[in-house]
Coordinates of C-alpha atoms in Angstrom, one line a residue:
Chain G
M279 CA 132.9 110.5 161.6
S280 CA 129.6 108.4 161.2
H281 CA 128.3 106.6 158.2
S282 CA 124.8 106.4 157.1
P283 CA 123.2 103.6 155.3
P284 CA 122.0 105.0 151.8
D285 CA 118.2 105.3 153.3
R286 CA 119.7 107.6 156.2
P287 CA 121.4 109.9 153.8
E288 CA 123.4 112.2 156.5
T289 CA 122.4 114.7 158.5
R290 CA 123.8 118.5 158.1
L291 CA 121.2 120.3 160.3
I292 CA 119.2 119.7 163.1
S293 CA 116.3 122.2 163.4
L294 CA 114.2 122.9 166.3
D295 CA 111.1 125.0 166.3
W296 CA 110.6 125.4 169.8
G297 CA 107.3 127.3 171.2
T298 CA 105.7 127.3 174.4
T299 CA 103.4 124.5 173.8
S300 CA 105.4 122.2 171.1
L301 CA 108.6 121.4 169.6
R302 CA 108.7 120.9 165.8
A303 CA 112.4 119.1 164.8
Y304 CA 113.2 118.8 161.2
R305 CA 116.8 116.6 160.0
L306 CA 118.1 118.1 157.0
G307 CA 120.4 116.9 154.6
D308 CA 123.3 118.1 152.2
E309 CA 121.7 120.2 150.5
G310 CA 119.5 121.5 153.4
E311 CA 116.4 119.4 152.4
V312 CA 114.3 117.8 155.1
L313 CA 115.0 114.3 155.6
E314 CA 112.6 114.1 158.5
V315 CA 109.9 115.2 160.6
R316 CA 109.2 115.2 163.9
A317 CA 106.3 116.9 165.6
T318 CA 106.0 116.6 169.6
D319 CA 103.9 118.3 172.6
D320 CA 107.4 118.9 174.7
G321 CA 107.2 122.7 174.4
L322 CA 108.4 124.8 177.0
M323 CA 105.5 123.8 179.6
Q324 CA 106.9 120.5 179.5
V325 CA 110.1 121.1 180.6
Q326 CA 111.0 120.4 184.3
D327 CA 113.3 122.2 186.4
G328 CA 114.9 123.7 183.3
D329 CA 116.0 120.5 181.9
F330 CA 115.7 121.5 178.3
A331 CA 118.7 119.6 177.3
G332 CA 117.0 116.1 178.7
V333 CA 113.6 116.9 176.7
L334 CA 116.1 117.8 173.0
Q335 CA 117.7 114.0 174.2
R336 CA 114.7 112.9 174.3
A337 CA 112.9 114.8 171.8
V338 CA 116.0 113.9 168.9
G339 CA 118.8 112.2 170.8
D340 CA 119.0 110.0 168.0
W341 CA 119.2 112.0 165.3
I342 CA 122.1 114.2 167.2
D343 CA 124.1 110.7 168.2
A344 CA 123.8 109.7 164.6
S345 CA 125.6 112.6 162.9
E346 CA 128.4 113.6 165.5
S347 CA 129.3 116.5 162.9
A348 CA 125.4 117.6 162.7
A349 CA 125.1 121.2 163.8
I350 CA 121.6 122.1 165.8
I351 CA 119.7 125.2 165.6
A352 CA 116.7 126.5 167.5
S353 CA 114.3 129.3 167.5
G354 CA 110.9 130.2 169.3
M355 CA 109.9 130.8 172.7
V356 CA 112.9 128.2 173.9
T357 CA 114.7 131.9 174.0
A358 CA 112.4 133.4 176.3
R359 CA 113.3 134.2 179.4
T360 CA 110.9 131.7 180.2
G361 CA 113.0 129.3 177.8
W362 CA 116.8 127.5 177.6
K363 CA 118.6 131.0 177.6
E364 CA 117.2 134.5 177.0
T365 CA 118.6 136.4 174.1
P366 CA 118.7 139.6 173.4
Y367 CA 116.6 140.8 170.1
V368 CA 118.4 141.6 167.0
R369 CA 117.1 144.8 166.0
C370 CA 115.9 145.6 162.7
P371 CA 116.2 146.1 159.8
G372 CA 118.2 142.5 160.0
N373 CA 118.9 139.9 157.2
P374 CA 120.4 136.2 158.1
D375 CA 124.5 137.7 158.3
A376 CA 122.9 140.0 161.2
I377 CA 121.1 137.2 163.0
A378 CA 124.4 134.8 162.3
G379 CA 126.1 136.8 164.1
Q380 CA 124.1 136.8 167.1
L381 CA 123.3 133.6 167.6
Q382 CA 124.2 132.3 171.3
T383 CA 125.0 128.7 172.4
V384 CA 123.9 126.3 175.4
A385 CA 125.4 122.9 175.5
A386 CA 123.3 120.4 174.2
K387 CA 124.8 117.3 176.4
P388 CA 126.3 119.2 179.4
N389 CA 128.4 116.1 180.4
A390 CA 129.1 115.1 177.7
S391 CA 133.1 114.8 176.1
N392 CA 132.3 116.1 172.8
D393 CA 131.1 119.5 172.0
R394 CA 127.6 119.7 171.1
F395 CA 126.1 122.9 170.9
V396 CA 122.5 124.0 170.1
H397 CA 122.4 127.6 168.4
L398 CA 119.7 129.8 169.7
V399 CA 118.3 132.5 167.1
P400 CA 117.4 135.4 168.9
G401 CA 114.0 137.3 168.2
M402 CA 114.2 140.9 166.5
D403 CA 112.9 144.0 167.7
C404 CA 112.1 147.0 165.9
L405 CA 111.2 150.7 166.6
R406 CA 108.1 151.2 164.9
S407 CA 107.3 154.4 163.0
D408 CA 104.3 155.4 165.2
G409 CA 107.0 154.9 168.3
L410 CA 105.8 151.8 169.3
P411 CA 108.5 149.2 170.5
D412 CA 107.5 145.8 168.5
V413 CA 109.2 142.1 169.2
M414 CA 108.8 138.6 167.4
R415 CA 110.6 135.8 168.9
G416 CA 110.4 132.6 166.3
E417 CA 108.5 134.4 163.1
E418 CA 112.4 135.9 162.2
T419 CA 113.2 132.6 161.0
Q420 CA 110.0 131.7 159.3
L421 CA 110.5 135.0 157.2
L422 CA 114.4 134.3 156.4
G423 CA 113.0 131.0 155.0
L424 CA 110.6 132.6 152.5
N425 CA 111.9 133.1 149.1
A426 CA 114.6 135.5 149.4
D427 CA 114.8 136.7 145.6
A428 CA 111.9 138.7 146.0
G429 CA 112.0 142.3 146.3
A430 CA 109.8 145.0 148.4
R431 CA 106.7 143.2 149.6
T432 CA 104.6 143.2 152.8
V433 CA 104.4 139.5 154.4
V434 CA 101.2 139.0 156.6
L435 CA 101.7 136.2 159.5
P436 CA 97.9 135.7 160.9
G437 CA 97.8 134.4 164.1
T438 CA 96.8 135.0 167.5
H439 CA 99.2 138.2 167.5
S440 CA 99.1 138.7 163.6
K441 CA 102.5 139.9 161.9
W442 CA 102.7 142.5 159.3
V443 CA 106.4 142.4 158.0
S444 CA 108.3 145.0 155.0
M445 CA 110.7 142.9 153.9
D446 CA 113.1 143.4 150.9
A447 CA 114.7 140.2 149.5
N448 CA 116.3 138.3 152.6
T449 CA 116.2 141.4 155.2
V450 CA 113.3 142.2 157.7
R451 CA 112.9 146.0 157.5
S452 CA 110.5 146.1 160.1
F453 CA 107.1 144.9 161.2
Q454 CA 104.0 145.3 163.4
T455 CA 102.1 143.0 165.7
T456 CA 98.4 143.1 165.5
M457 CA 96.6 141.4 168.0
T458 CA 93.4 140.7 166.3
G459 CA 92.9 136.8 167.2
E460 CA 93.6 137.4 170.5
T461 CA 90.8 140.3 170.5
F462 CA 88.5 138.1 168.7
A463 CA 89.0 135.2 171.2
V464 CA 88.6 137.3 174.5
L465 CA 85.4 139.2 173.0
S466 CA 83.9 135.2 171.8
E467 CA 84.8 133.9 175.6
H468 CA 84.7 136.5 177.9
S469 CA 82.3 139.7 176.4
I470 CA 78.8 139.8 176.3
L471 CA 79.2 138.9 172.9
R472 CA 79.8 134.9 174.0
L473 CA 76.1 134.9 174.4
M474 CA 75.3 134.2 170.4
M475 CA 78.8 132.5 169.9
H476 CA 76.9 128.9 169.3
G477 CA 79.3 128.0 166.6
E478 CA 83.0 127.8 167.4
S479 CA 84.4 129.8 164.3
T480 CA 87.6 128.2 163.5
E481 CA 86.4 124.6 164.3
Q482 CA 83.4 124.5 161.9
E483 CA 83.3 125.2 158.0
L484 CA 83.1 128.5 157.1
S485 CA 80.2 130.6 156.3
S486 CA 81.3 132.7 153.5
D487 CA 78.4 134.8 153.6
A488 CA 78.2 135.9 157.6
F489 CA 82.7 136.4 157.8
L490 CA 82.0 138.8 154.7
S491 CA 79.0 140.5 155.7
G492 CA 81.8 141.0 158.8
V493 CA 84.3 142.3 156.4
E494 CA 82.4 144.7 154.7
T495 CA 80.8 146.0 157.5
A496 CA 84.1 147.0 159.1
R497 CA 85.8 148.3 155.6
D498 CA 82.8 150.2 155.0
A499 CA 83.2 151.8 158.5
G500 CA 87.3 152.3 157.6
G501 CA 88.5 149.6 159.7
H502 CA 86.9 151.6 162.7
I503 CA 85.4 148.1 165.0
L504 CA 84.3 149.4 168.2
A505 CA 80.9 150.8 167.1
R506 CA 80.1 148.2 165.0
L507 CA 81.4 145.0 167.4
F508 CA 77.8 145.4 169.3
G509 CA 76.4 143.9 165.7
A510 CA 77.4 140.5 166.8
R511 CA 74.8 140.7 169.3
T512 CA 72.1 142.7 167.8
L513 CA 72.1 140.9 164.0
P514 CA 71.4 137.0 165.8
L515 CA 69.4 139.2 168.2
T516 CA 67.2 140.6 165.6
G517 CA 67.0 137.4 163.6
A518 CA 69.3 139.1 160.8
L519 CA 72.0 136.6 161.0
P520 CA 72.0 132.7 162.2
E521 CA 73.7 132.6 165.9
S522 CA 76.0 129.6 164.6
Q523 CA 77.0 132.1 161.6
T524 CA 77.9 135.0 164.2
A525 CA 81.6 133.9 165.2
D526 CA 82.4 134.1 161.4
W527 CA 80.5 137.5 160.9
L528 CA 82.7 138.6 163.9
S529 CA 86.0 136.9 162.9
G530 CA 85.5 139.0 159.2
L531 CA 84.8 142.1 161.0
L532 CA 87.9 141.9 162.9
I533 CA 89.9 140.6 160.2
A534 CA 88.7 143.5 157.7
G535 CA 89.6 145.5 160.7
E536 CA 93.3 144.8 160.8
I537 CA 93.4 145.4 157.1
A538 CA 91.8 148.6 156.8
G539 CA 93.8 149.6 159.8
M540 CA 97.1 148.7 158.0
L541 CA 96.3 149.8 154.4
A542 CA 95.7 153.6 156.3
E543 CA 98.7 153.3 158.2
P544 CA 100.0 156.9 158.6
D545 CA 103.3 156.1 156.7
G546 CA 101.7 154.0 153.8
R547 CA 103.9 151.6 154.2
Y548 CA 101.5 148.5 153.3
S549 CA 99.5 149.8 150.7
N550 CA 102.5 150.0 147.8
T551 CA 104.1 146.8 148.1
P552 CA 102.6 143.2 146.8
I553 CA 101.0 141.1 149.8
S554 CA 101.9 137.7 150.7
L555 CA 100.3 135.5 153.8
V556 CA 102.1 132.8 155.2
G557 CA 100.4 130.7 157.5
N558 CA 97.8 128.2 158.3
A559 CA 95.7 127.6 155.1
A560 CA 92.5 127.8 156.9
L561 CA 93.7 131.5 158.8
S562 CA 95.3 132.0 155.5
D563 CA 92.2 131.6 153.4
R564 CA 90.0 133.9 155.8
Y565 CA 92.3 136.8 155.1
R566 CA 92.7 136.5 151.5
L567 CA 89.0 136.4 151.0
A568 CA 89.2 139.8 153.1
F569 CA 92.0 141.1 150.9
N570 CA 89.5 140.7 148.0
A571 CA 87.1 142.6 149.3
F572 CA 89.9 145.7 149.5
D573 CA 90.6 144.9 145.8
I574 CA 93.9 143.3 146.9
D575 CA 95.4 139.8 145.5
A576 CA 97.2 138.7 148.6
D577 CA 99.6 136.1 147.5
Q578 CA 99.3 132.6 149.9
L579 CA 102.6 130.9 150.0
P580 CA 103.6 127.7 151.3
A581 CA 104.1 127.7 154.8
R582 CA 105.6 123.9 155.2
N583 CA 109.1 124.0 156.0
V584 CA 109.6 127.4 156.1
T585 CA 111.2 127.4 159.6
A586 CA 113.8 125.0 158.3
T587 CA 114.6 126.6 155.3
G588 CA 114.9 129.6 157.5
H589 CA 117.5 127.9 159.6
W590 CA 119.2 126.4 156.8
R591 CA 120.1 130.1 155.5
I592 CA 121.1 131.0 159.2
A593 CA 123.3 128.1 159.6
Q594 CA 125.0 128.8 156.4
A595 CA 125.2 132.7 157.4
A596 CA 126.9 131.2 160.1
S597 CA 129.3 128.9 158.5
L598 CA 127.7 126.0 160.9
V599 CA 126.7 123.8 157.6
Chain M
M83 CA 43.3 160.1 200.2
S84 CA 46.4 160.2 202.4
H85 CA 47.7 163.2 204.3
S86 CA 51.0 163.5 204.9
P87 CA 52.3 165.5 207.6
P88 CA 54.0 168.9 206.6
D89 CA 57.8 167.3 206.8
R90 CA 56.8 164.6 204.5
P91 CA 55.5 166.4 200.7
E92 CA 52.8 164.5 199.2
T93 CA 54.6 161.8 196.5
R94 CA 53.5 162.2 192.7
L95 CA 55.4 159.4 191.0
I96 CA 57.8 157.0 192.2
S97 CA 60.8 156.3 189.6
L98 CA 62.4 152.9 189.5
D99 CA 65.8 152.3 187.7
W100 CA 65.6 148.9 187.6
G101 CA 68.9 147.0 186.1
T102 CA 70.4 143.5 186.6
T103 CA 72.3 144.4 189.5
S104 CA 70.9 147.7 191.5
L105 CA 67.6 149.0 191.6
R106 CA 67.4 152.6 192.1
A107 CA 64.1 154.2 193.4
Y108 CA 62.9 158.0 193.5
R109 CA 60.3 159.4 195.2
L110 CA 58.9 162.9 193.2
G111 CA 57.1 165.9 194.5
D112 CA 54.5 167.9 192.6
E113 CA 56.7 170.0 190.6
G114 CA 59.1 166.4 189.9
E115 CA 61.5 167.4 192.4
V116 CA 63.1 164.5 194.1
L117 CA 62.1 164.1 197.5
E118 CA 64.0 161.0 198.5
V119 CA 66.0 158.5 197.0
R120 CA 66.9 154.8 197.9
A121 CA 69.7 152.6 196.6
T122 CA 69.6 149.0 197.0
D123 CA 71.1 145.9 195.4
D124 CA 67.6 144.2 194.3
G125 CA 68.9 144.1 190.7
L126 CA 67.1 141.5 188.4
M127 CA 69.6 138.9 189.8
Q128 CA 67.8 139.2 193.0
V129 CA 64.5 138.6 192.1
Q130 CA 63.4 135.1 192.7
D131 CA 61.0 132.9 191.2
G132 CA 59.8 136.1 189.1
D133 CA 58.5 137.8 192.2
F134 CA 59.3 141.4 191.2
A135 CA 56.1 142.5 193.0
G136 CA 57.3 141.6 196.1
V137 CA 61.2 142.8 195.9
L138 CA 59.2 146.0 194.9
Q139 CA 57.0 146.1 198.2
R140 CA 60.2 145.5 200.1
A141 CA 62.2 148.6 198.1
V142 CA 59.5 151.1 198.6
G143 CA 55.9 149.2 199.6
D144 CA 56.1 152.2 202.4
W145 CA 56.1 154.9 199.7
I146 CA 53.4 153.1 197.7
D147 CA 51.5 152.7 200.4
A148 CA 51.7 156.4 202.0
S149 CA 50.2 157.9 198.9
E150 CA 47.5 156.3 196.6
S151 CA 46.9 158.6 194.2
A152 CA 51.1 158.1 193.2
A153 CA 52.1 156.4 189.7
I154 CA 55.2 154.1 189.6
I155 CA 57.4 154.4 186.6
A156 CA 60.4 152.0 185.8
S157 CA 62.9 151.6 183.2
G158 CA 65.9 149.4 182.6
M159 CA 66.6 145.6 182.3
V160 CA 63.4 145.4 183.9
T161 CA 61.9 145.2 180.9
A162 CA 63.9 143.1 179.0
R163 CA 63.3 138.7 178.8
T164 CA 64.9 138.4 181.9
G165 CA 62.8 141.3 183.4
W166 CA 59.6 141.9 184.6
K167 CA 58.1 141.9 181.6
E168 CA 59.5 142.4 178.1
T169 CA 58.2 145.2 176.0
P170 CA 59.1 146.0 172.4
Y171 CA 61.3 148.3 171.8
V172 CA 60.3 152.4 170.6
R173 CA 61.8 153.1 166.9
C174 CA 64.0 155.7 166.9
P175 CA 63.4 158.7 166.4
G176 CA 61.2 158.9 169.6
N177 CA 60.5 161.6 172.2
P178 CA 58.8 161.2 175.3
D179 CA 55.1 161.2 173.7
A180 CA 56.4 158.4 171.3
I181 CA 57.5 156.5 174.7
A182 CA 54.4 157.7 176.6
G183 CA 52.6 155.8 174.0
Q184 CA 54.1 152.6 174.4
L185 CA 54.5 152.2 177.9
Q186 CA 53.1 148.9 179.6
T187 CA 51.5 148.3 182.9
V188 CA 52.1 145.4 185.5
A189 CA 50.0 144.9 188.9
A190 CA 52.4 146.1 191.7
K191 CA 50.2 144.5 193.9
P192 CA 48.9 141.3 192.3
N193 CA 46.0 140.8 194.9
A194 CA 45.7 143.8 196.1
S195 CA 42.0 145.6 196.2
N196 CA 43.3 148.8 194.6
D197 CA 44.3 148.9 191.2
R198 CA 47.8 149.8 191.0
F199 CA 50.3 149.7 188.2
V200 CA 53.9 150.0 187.6
H201 CA 54.3 151.6 184.2
L202 CA 57.3 150.3 181.9
V203 CA 59.5 152.1 179.8
P204 CA 60.4 150.9 176.6
G205 CA 64.0 150.8 175.7
M206 CA 64.7 152.1 172.0
D207 CA 65.5 150.5 168.7
C208 CA 67.0 152.1 165.5
L209 CA 68.5 151.1 162.4
R210 CA 71.6 152.5 161.9
S211 CA 72.9 154.5 159.1
D212 CA 75.7 151.4 158.8
G213 CA 72.8 148.8 158.1
L214 CA 73.1 147.2 162.1
P215 CA 70.2 147.7 164.6
D216 CA 70.9 148.6 167.3
V217 CA 69.3 149.1 171.0
M218 CA 69.2 150.4 174.4
R219 CA 67.0 149.8 177.3
G220 CA 67.4 152.4 180.2
E221 CA 69.3 155.4 178.6
E222 CA 66.4 156.2 176.8
T223 CA 65.1 157.5 179.9
Q224 CA 68.4 159.5 181.1
L225 CA 68.7 161.2 177.6
L226 CA 64.6 162.3 177.9
G227 CA 65.7 163.7 181.5
L228 CA 68.6 166.0 180.1
N229 CA 67.8 169.7 179.2
A230 CA 64.8 169.4 176.3
D231 CA 65.2 172.8 175.0
A232 CA 69.0 172.1 173.5
G233 CA 69.1 171.9 170.1
A234 CA 70.7 169.3 167.3
R235 CA 73.6 167.8 169.7
T236 CA 75.6 164.5 170.4
V237 CA 75.1 163.1 173.7
V238 CA 77.8 160.9 174.5
L239 CA 76.9 158.0 177.4
P240 CA 80.0 156.2 178.2
G241 CA 80.3 153.1 180.0
T242 CA 80.5 149.1 179.3
H243 CA 78.9 149.6 175.9
S244 CA 79.1 153.5 175.3
K245 CA 76.2 155.5 173.3
W246 CA 76.5 158.0 171.1
V247 CA 73.3 159.3 170.5
S248 CA 71.8 161.9 168.1
M249 CA 69.5 164.5 169.5
D250 CA 67.2 167.3 168.5
A251 CA 65.4 168.9 171.7
N252 CA 64.1 166.0 173.7
T253 CA 63.9 163.5 170.4
V254 CA 66.2 160.9 169.9
R255 CA 67.4 161.0 166.7
S256 CA 69.2 157.9 166.2
F257 CA 72.3 156.1 168.5
Q258 CA 74.7 153.8 168.7
T259 CA 76.9 151.3 171.2
T260 CA 80.3 151.0 171.0
M261 CA 81.7 148.3 172.8
T262 CA 85.2 150.4 174.3
G263 CA 84.3 149.3 178.0
E264 CA 84.1 145.7 177.2
T265 CA 86.8 145.7 174.9
F266 CA 89.1 147.3 177.6
A267 CA 87.8 144.7 180.6
V268 CA 88.1 141.5 178.6
L269 CA 91.5 142.6 177.2
S270 CA 92.9 143.9 180.9
E271 CA 91.4 140.7 182.7
H272 CA 91.9 137.6 180.0
S273 CA 94.8 138.5 177.1
I274 CA 98.1 138.9 177.4
L275 CA 97.9 142.7 178.4
R276 CA 96.5 141.4 181.4
L277 CA 100.3 140.6 183.1
M278 CA 101.7 143.8 182.5
M279 CA 98.6 145.1 184.7
H280 CA 99.6 145.7 187.7
G281 CA 96.9 149.1 188.4
E282 CA 93.4 148.6 188.3
S283 CA 92.7 151.4 186.2
T284 CA 89.6 152.6 187.5
E285 CA 89.7 152.3 190.9
Q286 CA 92.9 153.8 191.5
E287 CA 94.0 157.7 190.3
L288 CA 94.5 158.4 187.1
S289 CA 97.9 158.7 185.6
S290 CA 97.1 161.6 183.2
D291 CA 100.5 161.2 181.2
A292 CA 99.8 157.8 181.1
F293 CA 96.5 158.2 179.6
L294 CA 97.0 161.1 177.4
S295 CA 99.9 158.9 175.3
G296 CA 97.4 156.2 175.0
V297 CA 94.9 158.7 173.4
E298 CA 97.5 160.3 171.1
T299 CA 99.1 157.3 169.9
A300 CA 95.2 156.0 168.8
R301 CA 94.5 159.6 167.3
D302 CA 97.7 159.7 165.4
A303 CA 96.7 156.2 164.4
G304 CA 93.2 157.8 163.1
G305 CA 91.8 155.5 165.6
H306 CA 92.6 152.2 164.5
I307 CA 93.8 150.4 167.6
L308 CA 94.4 146.6 166.7
A309 CA 98.1 147.3 165.5
R310 CA 98.1 149.4 168.7
L311 CA 97.2 147.5 171.6
F312 CA 100.5 145.6 171.7
G313 CA 102.2 148.6 173.1
A314 CA 100.6 147.8 176.2
R315 CA 102.8 144.9 176.6
T316 CA 105.8 146.3 174.7
L317 CA 105.9 149.7 176.5
P318 CA 106.5 148.1 179.9
L319 CA 108.4 145.5 178.8
T320 CA 110.9 147.9 177.6
G321 CA 110.6 149.9 180.5
A322 CA 108.9 152.8 178.4
L323 CA 105.8 152.8 180.8
P324 CA 105.6 152.1 184.5
E325 CA 103.2 148.8 184.8
S326 CA 101.4 150.5 186.7
Q327 CA 100.2 153.1 184.0
T328 CA 99.5 150.6 181.3
A329 CA 96.2 150.4 182.1
D330 CA 95.4 154.0 181.8
W331 CA 97.6 153.9 178.6
L332 CA 95.2 151.3 177.6
S333 CA 92.4 153.1 178.5
G334 CA 93.1 156.1 176.9
L335 CA 93.8 154.0 173.7
L336 CA 90.6 152.2 173.8
I337 CA 88.8 155.6 174.5
A338 CA 90.4 157.3 171.5
G339 CA 89.8 154.8 169.4
E340 CA 86.2 155.2 169.7
I341 CA 86.5 159.0 169.3
A342 CA 88.4 158.9 166.4
G343 CA 86.4 156.4 164.9
M344 CA 83.0 157.9 165.7
L345 CA 84.1 161.4 164.1
A346 CA 85.2 159.4 161.0
E347 CA 81.6 158.0 160.7
P348 CA 80.5 157.5 157.0
D349 CA 77.8 160.1 157.2
G350 CA 79.8 162.7 159.6
R351 CA 76.9 162.9 161.9
Y352 CA 78.5 163.7 165.0
S353 CA 81.6 165.8 164.0
N354 CA 79.1 169.1 163.2
T355 CA 77.4 168.9 166.2
P356 CA 78.2 169.8 169.9
I357 CA 79.2 167.2 172.5
S358 CA 77.9 166.5 175.7
L359 CA 78.9 163.8 177.9
V360 CA 76.8 162.3 180.7
G361 CA 77.8 159.6 182.9
N362 CA 80.1 159.0 186.1
A363 CA 82.0 161.4 186.9
A364 CA 85.6 160.0 187.0
L365 CA 84.9 158.5 183.5
S366 CA 83.3 161.2 182.0
D367 CA 86.6 163.5 183.1
R368 CA 88.5 160.6 181.1
Y369 CA 86.3 161.4 177.6
R370 CA 86.4 165.1 178.0
L371 CA 90.2 164.7 178.5
A372 CA 90.4 162.4 175.5
F373 CA 88.0 164.8 173.2
N374 CA 90.5 167.6 174.2
A375 CA 93.1 166.1 172.1
F376 CA 91.0 166.1 169.3
D377 CA 90.2 169.8 169.9
I378 CA 86.9 169.1 171.2
D379 CA 85.4 170.9 174.2
A380 CA 83.2 168.4 175.3
D381 CA 80.2 169.9 177.7
Q382 CA 80.3 167.5 181.0
L383 CA 76.2 167.4 181.9
P384 CA 75.3 166.5 185.6
A385 CA 73.8 162.9 185.7
R386 CA 72.3 163.1 188.8
N387 CA 68.5 162.3 188.9
V388 CA 68.5 162.8 184.8
T389 CA 66.4 159.3 185.3
A390 CA 63.9 160.7 187.6
T391 CA 63.4 163.9 185.5
G392 CA 62.8 161.5 182.5
H393 CA 60.5 159.8 184.1
W394 CA 58.5 163.0 184.9
R395 CA 58.6 164.1 181.5
I396 CA 57.4 160.6 180.0
A397 CA 55.1 160.6 183.3
Q398 CA 53.7 163.9 181.9
A399 CA 53.5 163.0 178.4
A400 CA 51.6 159.8 179.6
S401 CA 49.3 161.7 181.5
L402 CA 50.3 159.8 184.9
V403 CA 50.8 163.1 187.0

């Protein structure tokens, strides 16, 4: 067993958030506290010839070697078909115990004498009440890193493919993916609406007025957006909206379309629970503003280190730490 | 005045449906009957240096020269900023008289001794009940070519930008554009859903089962499509839908999303009138099937020559024929 100097506390868990375009690594101490973070571009797309072990070594080999007893755990697209090893989904409802029971392992150093493994956290799937299957990979770990003492609630993870998750304590009961972010992206970049998109919504300061106008338009339409989208062309065409704010209007329209649709889900699952947002601050801000237009005060949870905390809890459930 | 031989009846009106990628020309006789049709690729994009008169001459110069008294009338994108002459919109509600009163003219042969003009039919605009402006250019002529004796009804023109039009006799009362077709296109071609789109929906035989499954999914979701789109990924991923039928499923989802949304319009304007479809047969068939799932028997109207008939009626109102 190695002995770390006092200024470098012992590593108990190496936590890897390994996606398509990035690898984020956390070094956790005895109590699951984050001691060190590394963010690299070593996503799946950077891995040559399936040499995940080599990329891992390059990214955190020093952490691994310095702490022989530290467990290593990873989640994200690294468990997809294009990843290190494809893992079967854990079926909803699931909690850390359920996931811990389905961890898969790969050798961290294929030819080394000591047995070091990477424990892969599978994604989750569920059969939704609307009959459609749904899947997530990586988000399950974030969810398990949230406050585990909270009761029945809805956690919204905004993004390219937003997730609406029904949780109870530390159990993921069910979830739904909405393609809001990607619909915004393809309409902005590839439809006739692109001609009016002279401001890049996500890279400039939000025009709250335009955003809220889009929100209210979708809300007042009961969330039916198809017959409102053309407004992103006619409003700037007629001078009613500056072209630089058209992207914000469309963003508001789509986010409120998502919210109205989810609140109107036939089984009513999202209309009776408190709602919490977890995600990057700018996008969560937009969602919070949009929720306000529906008279909903959505709680914005800190997203920092939730993946590391989720890994710690799964590792505890699996007796890895 | 020229004298046509008996086998070539006199031309009273030359009707031009002039769009971005095509020019369709009709030669009409004494009663407005279609004597001859020409379809060319001479759309706006083919016009060099603004030489619309030259392209017109190439397309139907023989018709123009053979009938000195024939009027010439045109509609479509030819009246847009990128066209021959930009014309102001006619505000809804409008009928053939209103449009006839706002025809604009350009010289058919700039340097000829005889005065031949092309009469340009302006598009229409309206301020919708949801506060959004809306515009059409070309469709107004098709609408005026439909049965003018019918009472209050909704005419749906399916397409890249579908139009839902509230008509009463020959008056266009109001209309709304829905971006259903273009949303389908950009999602199919540019989103993650493209990975599952191994059949091109519009170019193969319709899979009715997959289409109707998409229709029912959107209908049962009250028309809220954002949280259903991901089904076009997960259904084929889990083997529940053949990849070759995914495009039809998505097409059904979006068309039914459009229909559900329009039937739910807050002012209820579309839920209390008979609905007629005008458009290409394959797409109208899809809409008719989708309407059936909402217990609505949509009338499929013949689309053939409606533009020519609309031009005839406008020309009559303007005393050009």
